[in-house]
Short mmCIF file of C-alpha atoms and ligand atoms in Angstrom, two decimals:
data_model
loop_
_atom_site.label_atom_id
_atom_site.label_comp_id
_atom_site.label_asym_id
_atom_site.label_seq_id
_atom_site.Cartn_x
_atom_site.Cartn_y
_atom_site.Cartn_z
CA MET A 1214 30.48 1.92 1.24
CA MET A 1215 27.09 0.85 0.80
CA THR A 1216 26.03 3.62 -1.44
CA ASN A 1217 28.79 2.53 -4.02
CA SER A 1218 27.50 -1.11 -4.13
CA LEU A 1219 23.72 -0.23 -4.28
CA THR A 1220 22.26 -0.33 -7.76
CA GLN A 1221 19.04 0.66 -9.13
CA ARG A 1222 16.82 -2.59 -8.96
CA ARG A 1223 15.49 -2.13 -12.04
CA SER A 1224 18.67 -2.79 -14.06
CA VAL A 1225 19.80 -5.72 -11.49
CA LEU A 1226 16.45 -7.44 -12.20
CA ALA A 1227 17.17 -7.02 -15.96
CA ALA A 1228 20.49 -8.77 -15.26
CA LEU A 1229 18.86 -11.46 -13.14
CA SER A 1230 16.58 -12.14 -15.94
CA THR A 1231 19.06 -14.11 -17.85
CA LEU A 1232 19.88 -16.42 -15.15
CA PRO A 1233 18.98 -19.79 -15.54
CA TRP A 1234 16.95 -20.16 -12.45
CA LEU A 1235 14.26 -18.30 -13.73
CA SER A 1236 13.38 -21.14 -16.07
CA SER A 1237 13.95 -23.64 -13.54
CA ALA A 1238 11.61 -26.20 -12.03
CA TRP A 1239 9.46 -23.40 -10.38
CA ALA A 1240 8.47 -21.94 -13.83
CA GLN A 1241 8.16 -25.40 -15.45
CA GLY A 1242 5.20 -26.28 -13.22
CA THR A 1243 6.74 -29.44 -11.91
CA MET A 1244 5.20 -28.52 -8.66
CA SER A 1245 1.78 -29.69 -8.15
CA HIS A 1246 -1.34 -27.38 -9.07
CA ASP A 1247 -2.66 -27.78 -5.50
CA MET A 1248 -0.74 -26.04 -2.88
CA SER A 1249 -1.95 -28.83 -0.45
CA ALA A 1250 0.43 -31.11 -2.44
CA MET A 1251 3.65 -29.73 -1.04
CA PRO A 1252 4.46 -32.17 1.39
CA GLY A 1253 8.05 -31.71 3.05
CA MET A 1254 8.87 -29.15 0.15
CA PRO A 1255 11.86 -27.19 1.62
CA GLU A 1256 11.13 -23.52 2.84
CA MET A 1257 11.77 -21.35 -0.02
CA PRO A 1258 15.50 -21.45 -0.68
CA ALA A 1259 14.97 -17.90 -0.99
CA MET A 1260 17.73 -16.47 -3.09
CA SER A 1261 20.30 -19.30 -2.25
CA GLY A 1262 19.81 -20.79 -5.64
CA MET A 1263 21.56 -18.05 -7.00
CA ALA A 1264 25.39 -18.23 -6.94
CA GLY A 1265 26.99 -15.55 -4.83
CA MET A 1266 23.89 -14.19 -3.56
CA HIS A 1267 23.03 -16.16 -0.75
CA SER A 1268 22.06 -14.01 2.23
CA GLY A 1269 23.59 -15.32 5.42
CA ALA A 1270 22.68 -18.02 7.66
CA GLU A 1271 19.62 -19.28 6.04
CA ALA A 1272 18.27 -22.67 7.12
CA VAL A 1273 16.60 -24.77 4.62
CA THR A 1274 13.54 -26.28 6.58
CA ALA A 1275 11.21 -28.77 5.49
CA LEU A 1276 7.51 -27.29 5.76
CA ALA A 1277 4.78 -29.22 7.09
CA PRO A 1278 2.31 -30.54 4.31
CA VAL A 1279 -1.00 -28.37 4.45
CA GLU A 1280 -2.90 -31.32 5.51
CA ALA A 1281 -0.96 -31.32 8.76
CA ILE A 1282 -3.84 -28.70 10.26
CA ALA A 1283 -7.04 -30.64 9.93
CA ALA A 1284 -9.89 -29.02 7.96
CA GLY A 1285 -13.65 -28.86 7.83
CA ALA A 1286 -14.47 -27.96 11.42
CA PRO A 1287 -17.28 -25.52 12.24
CA LEU A 1288 -16.15 -21.91 11.67
CA ALA A 1289 -15.37 -20.74 15.38
CA ALA A 1290 -16.72 -17.50 16.59
CA LEU A 1291 -14.03 -15.16 17.82
CA LYS A 1292 -13.27 -15.23 21.34
CA LYS A 1293 -14.12 -11.82 23.15
CA LEU A 1294 -12.16 -10.01 25.42
CA VAL A 1295 -14.44 -9.68 28.51
CA ASN A 1296 -14.91 -6.24 30.01
CA THR A 1297 -14.15 -6.35 33.68
CA SER A 1298 -15.74 -2.95 34.25
CA SER A 1299 -19.43 -2.33 35.43
CA LYS A 1300 -19.19 1.27 34.61
CA PRO A 1301 -21.24 2.16 31.84
CA GLY A 1302 -19.06 3.61 29.02
CA VAL A 1303 -15.98 1.90 30.22
CA PHE A 1304 -14.28 -1.11 28.77
CA ARG A 1305 -11.56 -2.69 31.08
CA ALA A 1306 -9.47 -5.67 30.56
CA SER A 1307 -5.95 -7.06 30.24
CA LEU A 1308 -4.12 -8.34 27.45
CA ARG A 1309 -1.20 -10.52 28.11
CA ALA A 1310 1.23 -11.09 25.39
CA ALA A 1311 3.12 -14.61 26.17
CA PRO A 1312 4.48 -17.66 24.45
CA VAL A 1313 1.91 -20.52 24.43
CA SER A 1314 2.17 -24.02 23.43
CA LEU A 1315 -0.63 -25.20 21.05
CA ALA A 1316 -1.45 -28.55 19.16
CA VAL A 1317 -2.56 -27.04 15.81
CA MET A 1318 -1.18 -29.89 13.69
CA GLN A 1319 -3.65 -33.02 13.33
CA ASP A 1320 -0.83 -35.26 14.88
CA GLY A 1321 -0.70 -33.31 18.07
CA THR A 1322 2.87 -31.86 17.54
CA GLN A 1323 2.88 -28.77 19.74
CA THR A 1324 3.86 -25.29 18.26
CA GLU A 1325 5.11 -22.60 20.27
CA PHE A 1326 3.00 -19.63 19.28
CA TRP A 1327 3.09 -15.91 21.04
CA ALA A 1328 -0.33 -14.94 21.54
CA TYR A 1329 -2.46 -12.50 23.56
CA ASN A 1330 -4.06 -14.30 26.27
CA ASP A 1331 -3.13 -17.70 24.86
CA SER A 1332 -5.86 -16.93 21.90
CA LEU A 1333 -5.52 -17.32 18.35
CA PRO A 1334 -6.36 -14.89 16.86
CA GLY A 1335 -6.15 -12.24 19.72
CA PRO A 1336 -9.52 -11.66 21.46
CA LEU A 1337 -12.19 -9.47 19.89
CA ILE A 1338 -12.63 -5.89 21.86
CA GLU A 1339 -16.12 -4.79 21.12
CA VAL A 1340 -17.09 -1.36 22.21
CA MET A 1341 -19.28 1.71 21.37
CA GLU A 1342 -18.52 4.98 19.95
CA GLY A 1343 -17.69 7.34 23.12
CA ASP A 1344 -16.39 4.40 25.29
CA THR A 1345 -13.19 4.67 27.47
CA VAL A 1346 -11.04 1.79 27.02
CA GLU A 1347 -8.48 0.67 29.46
CA ILE A 1348 -6.14 -2.26 28.89
CA GLU A 1349 -3.59 -3.33 31.07
CA PHE A 1350 -0.87 -4.71 28.64
CA ILE A 1351 1.40 -7.63 30.23
CA ASN A 1352 4.52 -8.26 28.33
CA ALA A 1353 5.73 -11.66 29.12
CA LEU A 1354 7.37 -12.08 25.79
CA PRO A 1355 11.36 -12.41 25.76
CA GLN A 1356 11.37 -9.08 23.85
CA PRO A 1357 9.90 -5.58 24.12
CA SER A 1358 6.45 -4.96 22.61
CA THR A 1359 3.80 -2.56 22.38
CA ILE A 1360 -0.03 -2.95 21.45
CA HIS A 1361 -0.85 -0.54 18.35
CA TRP A 1362 -4.37 0.24 17.83
CA HIS A 1363 -4.36 0.03 14.40
CA GLY A 1364 -6.90 2.76 12.71
CA LEU A 1365 -8.32 4.33 15.92
CA PRO A 1366 -8.21 8.03 16.19
CA ILE A 1367 -6.63 8.12 19.63
CA PRO A 1368 -3.74 9.99 21.20
CA SER A 1369 -0.31 9.08 20.18
CA GLU A 1370 1.09 8.31 23.58
CA GLN A 1371 -1.38 5.63 23.84
CA ASP A 1372 -0.95 4.36 20.08
CA GLY A 1373 1.69 1.62 21.07
CA ASN A 1374 4.57 3.66 19.08
CA PRO A 1375 8.02 1.94 18.90
CA GLN A 1376 9.19 4.98 21.08
CA ASP A 1377 7.24 3.62 23.71
CA ALA A 1378 7.99 -0.13 23.86
CA VAL A 1379 7.29 -1.79 27.10
CA PRO A 1380 10.32 -4.15 28.14
CA ALA A 1381 10.28 -7.87 28.41
CA GLY A 1382 8.58 -8.60 31.74
CA GLY A 1383 7.00 -5.01 31.67
CA ARG A 1384 3.51 -3.90 31.84
CA ARG A 1385 1.54 -0.80 31.27
CA VAL A 1386 -1.98 0.42 30.66
CA TYR A 1387 -3.39 2.01 27.38
CA ARG A 1388 -6.18 4.38 27.95
CA PHE A 1389 -8.17 6.22 25.55
CA THR A 1390 -11.63 7.42 24.94
CA LEU A 1391 -13.10 7.07 21.56
CA PRO A 1392 -14.61 9.91 19.80
CA MET A 1393 -18.21 9.69 18.16
CA ASN A 1394 -18.74 8.70 14.58
CA CYS A 1395 -15.44 6.29 14.73
CA ALA A 1396 -17.90 3.11 14.55
CA GLY A 1397 -15.62 0.64 12.11
CA THR A 1398 -13.44 -2.58 12.01
CA TYR A 1399 -10.03 -2.44 13.33
CA TRP A 1400 -7.45 -4.54 14.83
CA TYR A 1401 -4.61 -4.48 17.22
CA HIS A 1402 -0.89 -5.65 16.99
CA PRO A 1403 2.79 -5.12 18.16
CA HIS A 1404 4.61 -2.37 16.90
CA PRO A 1405 8.17 -2.38 18.57
CA HIS A 1406 11.06 -1.23 16.79
CA GLY A 1407 12.16 -4.08 14.14
CA LEU A 1408 10.39 -6.82 15.79
CA THR A 1409 6.85 -6.15 14.41
CA ALA A 1410 6.82 -8.82 11.72
CA GLU A 1411 8.30 -11.42 13.84
CA GLN A 1412 5.82 -10.89 16.79
CA VAL A 1413 2.53 -10.99 14.37
CA TYR A 1414 3.74 -13.93 12.71
CA ARG A 1415 4.14 -15.89 15.71
CA GLY A 1416 0.55 -14.95 16.31
CA LEU A 1417 0.14 -11.51 18.09
CA ALA A 1418 -2.88 -9.78 16.54
CA GLY A 1419 -6.12 -9.19 17.72
CA LEU A 1420 -9.49 -7.62 16.72
CA PHE A 1421 -11.27 -4.72 17.55
CA ILE A 1422 -14.79 -3.41 16.53
CA VAL A 1423 -16.38 -0.26 17.47
CA ARG A 1424 -19.93 0.01 17.35
CA ALA A 1425 -22.43 2.99 16.50
CA LYS A 1426 -25.83 3.44 18.34
CA ASN A 1427 -27.53 3.51 15.28
CA ASP A 1428 -26.29 1.19 12.90
CA PRO A 1429 -28.51 0.74 9.92
CA LEU A 1430 -27.46 -2.69 9.46
CA HIS A 1431 -27.84 -3.98 13.07
CA ALA A 1432 -30.40 -6.43 12.43
CA ILE A 1433 -28.41 -8.56 9.96
CA PRO A 1434 -26.71 -11.54 11.45
CA GLU A 1435 -22.97 -10.85 11.85
CA ARG A 1436 -20.26 -12.93 11.20
CA HIS A 1437 -16.21 -12.38 11.57
CA LEU A 1438 -13.58 -13.50 9.24
CA VAL A 1439 -10.02 -12.96 10.31
CA CYS A 1440 -7.41 -14.02 7.64
CA SER A 1441 -4.18 -14.71 8.45
CA ASP A 1442 -1.20 -16.54 7.46
CA LEU A 1443 0.89 -19.22 9.09
CA ARG A 1444 4.00 -21.10 8.20
CA LEU A 1445 5.03 -24.31 9.89
CA SER A 1446 7.99 -26.48 9.76
CA ALA A 1447 7.50 -30.05 9.50
CA ASP A 1448 8.58 -30.54 13.22
CA GLY A 1449 5.74 -27.78 14.11
CA ARG A 1450 8.04 -24.87 14.57
CA ILE A 1451 7.52 -21.49 13.35
CA PRO A 1452 10.29 -20.84 11.13
CA ALA A 1453 12.10 -17.39 10.85
CA ASN A 1454 12.13 -15.45 7.80
CA GLY A 1455 14.25 -16.12 5.21
CA ALA A 1456 15.52 -13.46 2.40
CA ASN A 1457 12.56 -14.09 0.19
CA ASP A 1458 10.37 -13.39 2.89
CA GLU A 1459 12.13 -10.08 3.69
CA MET A 1460 12.00 -9.14 0.05
CA ASN A 1461 8.25 -9.97 -0.99
CA GLY A 1462 6.69 -10.39 2.63
CA ARG A 1463 6.31 -13.60 4.32
CA GLU A 1464 3.46 -15.91 3.30
CA GLY A 1465 2.97 -19.09 5.02
CA GLN A 1466 1.69 -22.27 3.54
CA PHE A 1467 -1.48 -21.88 5.58
CA ALA A 1468 -4.26 -19.31 4.88
CA LEU A 1469 -6.25 -19.60 8.03
CA VAL A 1470 -9.63 -17.90 8.84
CA ASN A 1471 -10.19 -17.31 12.32
CA ALA A 1472 -7.10 -19.48 13.05
CA GLN A 1473 -8.63 -22.57 11.43
CA ARG A 1474 -7.93 -24.19 8.16
CA GLN A 1475 -10.92 -24.51 5.72
CA PRO A 1476 -13.59 -24.20 8.37
CA VAL A 1477 -17.29 -24.48 7.48
CA LEU A 1478 -19.58 -21.62 7.68
CA SER A 1479 -23.08 -22.78 8.21
CA PHE A 1480 -24.97 -19.89 6.73
CA ASP A 1481 -27.69 -18.13 8.35
CA ALA A 1482 -31.05 -19.59 7.58
CA GLY A 1483 -32.36 -16.20 7.11
CA GLY A 1484 -30.37 -16.31 3.76
CA ARG A 1485 -28.55 -12.96 4.22
CA GLU A 1486 -25.09 -12.13 6.70
CA ARG A 1487 -22.97 -9.15 7.26
CA TRP A 1488 -19.32 -10.25 7.13
CA ARG A 1489 -16.59 -8.08 8.70
CA ILE A 1490 -13.43 -9.58 7.01
CA TRP A 1491 -9.74 -8.65 8.35
CA ASN A 1492 -6.72 -9.03 6.09
CA ALA A 1493 -4.45 -9.65 8.93
CA ASN A 1494 -1.84 -11.15 6.72
CA SER A 1495 1.86 -9.90 7.18
CA ALA A 1496 1.99 -9.69 3.32
CA ARG A 1497 -0.59 -11.71 1.62
CA TYR A 1498 -3.37 -9.92 -0.39
CA LEU A 1499 -6.61 -11.38 -0.85
CA ARG A 1500 -8.55 -11.50 -3.86
CA LEU A 1501 -11.83 -13.18 -2.69
CA THR A 1502 -14.56 -14.93 -4.75
CA LEU A 1503 -17.65 -16.90 -3.74
CA PRO A 1504 -19.10 -18.51 -6.95
CA GLY A 1505 -22.78 -18.00 -7.44
CA ALA A 1506 -22.97 -15.24 -4.75
CA THR A 1507 -22.34 -11.67 -5.08
CA PHE A 1508 -21.20 -9.22 -2.49
CA THR A 1509 -22.52 -5.75 -1.59
CA LEU A 1510 -19.69 -3.73 -0.15
CA VAL A 1511 -21.21 -1.80 2.86
CA GLY A 1512 -17.85 -0.71 4.63
CA THR A 1513 -14.10 -0.09 4.56
CA ASP A 1514 -11.63 0.23 7.53
CA GLY A 1515 -13.23 3.22 9.03
CA GLY A 1516 -16.83 2.04 8.97
CA LEU A 1517 -19.81 2.22 6.88
CA LEU A 1518 -20.02 3.81 3.27
CA GLU A 1519 -22.46 6.44 2.55
CA LYS A 1520 -24.18 3.91 -0.07
CA PRO A 1521 -24.06 0.33 -0.52
CA VAL A 1522 -22.15 -0.92 -3.58
CA THR A 1523 -23.90 -3.71 -5.02
CA GLY A 1524 -23.05 -6.65 -7.23
CA LEU A 1525 -19.53 -7.36 -6.63
CA SER A 1526 -18.08 -10.69 -7.69
CA GLU A 1527 -14.69 -10.16 -6.19
CA LEU A 1528 -13.17 -8.53 -3.31
CA MET A 1529 -9.47 -7.12 -3.36
CA MET A 1530 -7.88 -6.48 -0.08
CA ALA A 1531 -4.33 -5.51 0.60
CA ALA A 1532 -2.36 -6.52 3.61
CA ALA A 1533 -3.82 -5.05 6.75
CA GLN A 1534 -7.15 -4.11 4.96
CA ARG A 1535 -10.82 -4.58 6.41
CA ILE A 1536 -14.12 -4.44 4.58
CA GLU A 1537 -17.71 -5.16 5.38
CA VAL A 1538 -19.91 -6.74 2.94
CA ILE A 1539 -23.49 -8.11 2.77
CA VAL A 1540 -23.95 -11.59 1.46
CA ASP A 1541 -27.06 -12.99 0.10
CA ALA A 1542 -27.22 -16.82 -0.23
CA PRO A 1543 -27.36 -17.71 -3.94
CA ALA A 1544 -30.75 -19.42 -5.15
CA SER A 1545 -28.73 -22.41 -6.10
CA GLY A 1546 -27.71 -22.88 -2.48
CA GLY A 1547 -25.15 -25.70 -2.08
CA VAL A 1548 -21.91 -25.70 -0.53
CA VAL A 1549 -19.29 -23.07 -1.90
CA GLY A 1550 -15.87 -22.16 -1.39
CA LEU A 1551 -14.66 -18.80 -0.44
CA VAL A 1552 -11.69 -18.61 -2.61
CA THR A 1553 -8.66 -16.29 -2.54
CA SER A 1554 -6.83 -16.06 -6.08
CA PRO A 1555 -3.21 -14.80 -6.40
CA VAL A 1556 -2.72 -11.18 -6.75
CA GLU A 1557 0.15 -9.78 -8.87
CA ARG A 1558 2.17 -7.69 -6.83
CA GLY A 1559 5.31 -7.70 -8.25
CA LYS A 1560 6.88 -10.02 -6.20
CA MET A 1561 10.73 -10.82 -6.92
CA GLY A 1562 13.13 -13.46 -7.10
CA MET A 1563 12.32 -17.08 -7.29
CA VAL A 1564 8.43 -17.03 -6.79
CA PRO A 1565 7.04 -20.27 -6.60
CA PRO A 1566 3.80 -20.61 -9.02
CA GLU A 1567 0.65 -19.48 -6.81
CA TYR A 1568 -2.86 -21.20 -7.02
CA PRO A 1569 -6.19 -20.22 -5.55
CA ILE A 1570 -6.68 -21.18 -2.01
CA THR A 1571 -10.19 -22.14 -0.49
CA LEU A 1572 -9.94 -20.40 2.81
CA LEU A 1573 -13.45 -21.46 3.71
CA THR A 1574 -16.46 -23.40 2.78
CA VAL A 1575 -19.89 -21.88 3.10
CA ASP A 1576 -22.85 -24.22 3.47
CA PHE A 1577 -26.16 -22.59 2.38
CA SER A 1578 -28.04 -25.90 2.93
CA ALA A 1579 -30.11 -24.29 6.01
CA VAL A 1580 -31.41 -21.35 3.85
CA LYS A 1581 -35.12 -21.81 2.80
CA PRO A 1582 -35.39 -20.57 -0.85
CA GLU A 1583 -38.55 -18.86 -0.27
CA ARG A 1584 -36.71 -16.71 2.29
CA LEU A 1585 -34.45 -15.29 -0.38
CA ALA A 1586 -37.28 -13.81 -2.21
CA ALA A 1587 -38.35 -11.98 1.12
CA LEU A 1588 -34.99 -10.47 1.70
CA PRO A 1589 -35.57 -6.63 2.11
CA ALA A 1590 -33.84 -4.15 0.16
CA LEU A 1591 -30.63 -2.83 2.17
CA PRO A 1592 -30.80 0.91 3.14
CA SER A 1593 -29.97 3.07 0.17
CA SER A 1594 -28.03 5.51 2.51
CA LEU A 1595 -25.71 3.93 5.33
CA ARG A 1596 -24.56 7.17 6.75
CA HIS A 1597 -23.30 10.59 5.91
CA ILE A 1598 -19.50 11.12 5.06
CA GLN A 1599 -18.40 14.63 4.68
CA PRO A 1600 -15.78 15.00 2.05
CA LEU A 1601 -12.69 16.52 3.54
CA GLY A 1602 -12.49 20.14 2.08
CA ALA A 1603 -9.41 22.07 0.63
CA ALA A 1604 -6.02 20.95 1.54
CA LYS A 1605 -4.11 23.66 3.59
CA ALA A 1606 -0.79 21.51 3.43
CA LYS A 1607 0.70 18.87 1.11
CA LYS A 1608 2.96 15.95 1.93
CA ARG A 1609 4.45 13.62 -0.42
CA VAL A 1610 6.00 10.21 0.18
CA VAL A 1611 7.93 8.03 -2.11
CA PHE A 1612 8.15 4.37 -1.89
CA SER A 1613 11.40 2.87 -3.67
CA GLU A 1614 13.52 -0.19 -3.54
CA LEU A 1615 17.07 -0.55 -3.92
CA MET A 1616 18.95 -3.89 -4.37
CA SER A 1617 22.50 -4.28 -2.79
CA MET A 1618 24.79 -6.95 -3.89
CA ALA A 1619 27.79 -5.57 -1.61
CA GLY A 1620 30.41 -8.16 -1.10
CA GLY A 1621 28.28 -10.76 -3.09
CA VAL A 1622 25.75 -10.77 -0.56
CA HIS A 1623 22.06 -9.89 -1.66
CA SER A 1624 20.09 -7.98 0.29
CA MET A 1625 17.16 -5.31 -0.32
CA LYS A 1626 16.35 -1.66 0.88
CA PHE A 1627 13.04 -0.54 0.93
CA LEU A 1628 12.94 3.15 1.42
CA LEU A 1629 10.58 5.88 2.12
CA ASN A 1630 11.41 9.16 0.49
CA GLY A 1631 15.00 7.72 -0.03
CA GLN A 1632 15.62 6.81 3.41
CA THR A 1633 15.08 4.15 5.83
CA PHE A 1634 13.18 4.66 9.04
CA ASP A 1635 15.15 6.27 12.08
CA MET A 1636 13.27 6.76 15.33
CA GLN A 1637 15.51 9.92 15.83
CA ARG A 1638 14.27 11.29 12.71
CA VAL A 1639 10.78 13.43 12.38
CA ASP A 1640 9.99 13.29 8.63
CA PHE A 1641 7.10 16.03 8.63
CA THR A 1642 5.40 18.40 10.86
CA SER A 1643 1.59 18.47 10.55
CA ARG A 1644 -0.86 20.81 12.18
CA ILE A 1645 -3.79 19.59 14.41
CA ASN A 1646 -7.13 19.80 12.76
CA GLU A 1647 -5.83 20.89 9.11
CA VAL A 1648 -6.83 19.16 6.15
CA GLU A 1649 -3.83 17.76 4.25
CA LEU A 1650 -3.26 16.18 0.70
CA TRP A 1651 -0.81 13.19 1.03
CA GLU A 1652 0.77 12.03 -2.11
CA ILE A 1653 1.99 8.35 -2.00
CA VAL A 1654 4.17 8.04 -5.06
CA ASN A 1655 5.13 4.03 -5.74
CA GLU A 1656 8.44 4.22 -7.54
CA ALA A 1657 9.14 0.56 -6.71
CA ASP A 1658 8.41 -2.67 -8.74
CA MET A 1659 6.35 -4.22 -6.01
CA ASP A 1660 2.93 -2.86 -4.78
CA HIS A 1661 3.21 -1.36 -1.43
CA PRO A 1662 0.19 -0.85 0.89
CA PHE A 1663 0.15 2.68 2.73
CA HIS A 1664 -0.94 3.08 6.01
CA ILE A 1665 -0.80 5.98 8.57
CA HIS A 1666 -1.56 5.91 12.30
CA GLY A 1667 -4.07 7.87 14.10
CA THR A 1668 -6.61 8.58 11.50
CA GLN A 1669 -8.63 7.61 8.53
CA PHE A 1670 -8.42 8.96 5.21
CA GLN A 1671 -10.24 9.64 1.96
CA VAL A 1672 -8.69 8.51 -1.09
CA VAL A 1673 -9.16 11.36 -3.75
CA GLU A 1674 -7.89 10.10 -6.86
CA ARG A 1675 -5.00 7.61 -8.35
CA GLU A 1676 -2.60 8.38 -11.26
CA MET A 1677 -1.04 5.79 -13.38
CA ASP A 1678 0.88 6.41 -16.75
CA GLY A 1679 -0.23 9.93 -16.52
CA LYS A 1680 -4.12 9.03 -16.48
CA VAL A 1681 -6.09 10.30 -13.42
CA THR A 1682 -8.89 8.52 -12.05
CA PRO A 1683 -10.88 10.14 -9.31
CA GLU A 1684 -11.61 7.82 -6.46
CA PRO A 1685 -15.45 6.55 -6.79
CA LEU A 1686 -16.03 5.74 -3.47
CA LEU A 1687 -16.42 8.12 -0.54
CA ALA A 1688 -15.09 6.03 2.44
CA TRP A 1689 -12.99 6.13 5.23
CA ARG A 1690 -9.76 4.07 5.10
CA ASP A 1691 -6.13 3.49 6.94
CA ILE A 1692 -4.89 1.33 4.24
CA VAL A 1693 -4.51 1.87 0.65
CA ASN A 1694 -2.76 -0.13 -1.97
CA THR A 1695 -0.29 1.70 -4.26
CA ARG A 1696 0.65 -0.02 -7.45
CA SER A 1697 3.98 -0.21 -8.92
CA GLY A 1698 4.06 3.14 -10.77
CA GLU A 1699 1.02 4.54 -9.46
CA THR A 1700 0.26 7.70 -7.36
CA VAL A 1701 -2.62 7.90 -4.81
CA ARG A 1702 -3.78 11.25 -3.52
CA LEU A 1703 -5.74 11.12 -0.18
CA LYS A 1704 -6.83 13.59 2.47
CA LEU A 1705 -6.53 13.19 6.07
CA VAL A 1706 -6.76 15.30 9.10
CA GLN A 1707 -5.03 14.54 12.42
CA ARG A 1708 -6.91 15.54 15.48
CA HIS A 1709 -4.45 14.90 18.38
CA LYS A 1710 -1.02 16.16 18.74
CA GLY A 1711 1.96 13.83 18.76
CA LEU A 1712 4.08 11.78 16.73
CA ARG A 1713 2.71 9.34 14.19
CA MET A 1714 4.05 6.66 12.19
CA PHE A 1715 3.30 6.11 8.30
CA HIS A 1716 4.49 3.07 6.59
CA CYS A 1717 3.92 0.00 4.10
CA HIS A 1718 1.94 -2.56 5.83
CA VAL A 1719 3.92 -5.06 4.27
CA LEU A 1720 5.31 -5.93 7.81
CA GLU A 1721 8.53 -7.02 6.62
CA HIS A 1722 8.95 -3.86 4.51
CA GLU A 1723 7.87 -1.81 7.62
CA ASN A 1724 10.61 -3.61 9.54
CA ALA A 1725 13.04 -3.09 6.92
CA GLY A 1726 12.39 0.53 7.45
CA MET A 1727 9.79 1.85 4.94
CA MET A 1728 8.39 3.95 7.46
CA GLY A 1729 8.40 7.53 8.46
CA GLN A 1730 7.16 9.56 11.08
CA VAL A 1731 5.26 12.83 11.29
CA ASN A 1732 5.00 15.23 14.19
CA VAL A 1733 1.54 16.91 14.86
CA ILE A 1734 1.87 20.02 16.37
CU1 C2O B 2395 -1.04 -1.85 11.50
CU2 C2O B 2395 1.82 0.67 12.11
O1 C2O B 2395 0.31 -0.34 11.84
CU1 CU B 2396 -1.47 1.42 12.33
CU1 CU B 2397 5.75 -2.68 0.92
#
């Protein structure tokens, strides 16, 4: 029944493009060019403006204006999870996921978040390579949950798969020993079946850093910037997703850093900092610029690059991606905004115009110009990355989208190899310790960031319109964006047996079933 009413989305889109709403107020630019001037604007009415395309019960909620959260406070350091173990090489602590009321709006209105240890973002876990980690998870949510250790090379039964949900009111211990050579910038978040997106947008996500004993950049002062998204209604609630969110991925009106709106980063007087940046957004991509300054990319999700990449004026980060960059204070000094500009990622439907957002301001005034001239050159080699050898097996993952208009109700299907996720179905089998070539084909109209659990991968090449571009960077990643029409080829090895998920990391798409599982034997 469903199949008859499913139409190839391309043709549907072509038909829709003649509808009048496309040239309506949104496109006419009747909105102010400042996102902060959207007081009381109704939540995206999603597709409800289109006759007969309303998708069920969709409350139109007035959103809080962007000024509802105060800007300009000093950037807060991340709260660290305290290690309660006195044994060397063991990190032991507990994380409790629970509702918590916090007044983030200036007028004191309370918002009910769901948070780990009452902290937004969730506490930072900092360990060394080779450490054993033991986290007791207490689920005080009204729903099942798990903790997924995004990007870490740990056994699958400890990785918070949807199959291993901890029921509401339940608890369990996650225990794993980190291998050597996995130093990098990771995070953790829930992964229960069908509930991941909601639990994350209510506040559940925390940070995880694995350090190496010999880190060539250890002397540079380190800064942590966690970019996350928040939507609040005018009355301080976190509204549920609407049809537009389910389609394009949720983007709130607040783009926060360390859960603050536009905080001020007082740059180190020495003139150089190492930034670890997390894109912890459900869907928002980042395109970061810092006028006057250039970035030197030194690390990706899975740790340091072989060599620094200097002179970057812009940093692109798909949802869930992490990077490490070195920032040198510009000679011009001053106070400069770290801005994220809109990324064209093929959003559909009635998309309001998007404008650059200042995520934080960087105050360079403490930097003495004479210090800048004295900054030492960065090491030309950061670490050795062994390119993965010849692939013994191949996997092919195709992302696609289908629009359904069954019974006049509009909905979108997000497919992986033509299917939606089924916990009972194993999509692929892989052999432990065997190099595989994965080909990720994006046949959809939207970009989709590919992610696989349990290992880091090396991107080999990208193909677009028949043109193959070898990947210039030898790097360890667990997220790679696939553009509409693009094929990305990557190599990976799984070093533990068991079930692993792979999916689009726009959480609404993952939730909708753009996910598969591979059994490693
Ligand atoms: Cu952040 Cu299934 O992952
Ligand atoms: Cu993951
Ligand atoms: Cu997606």
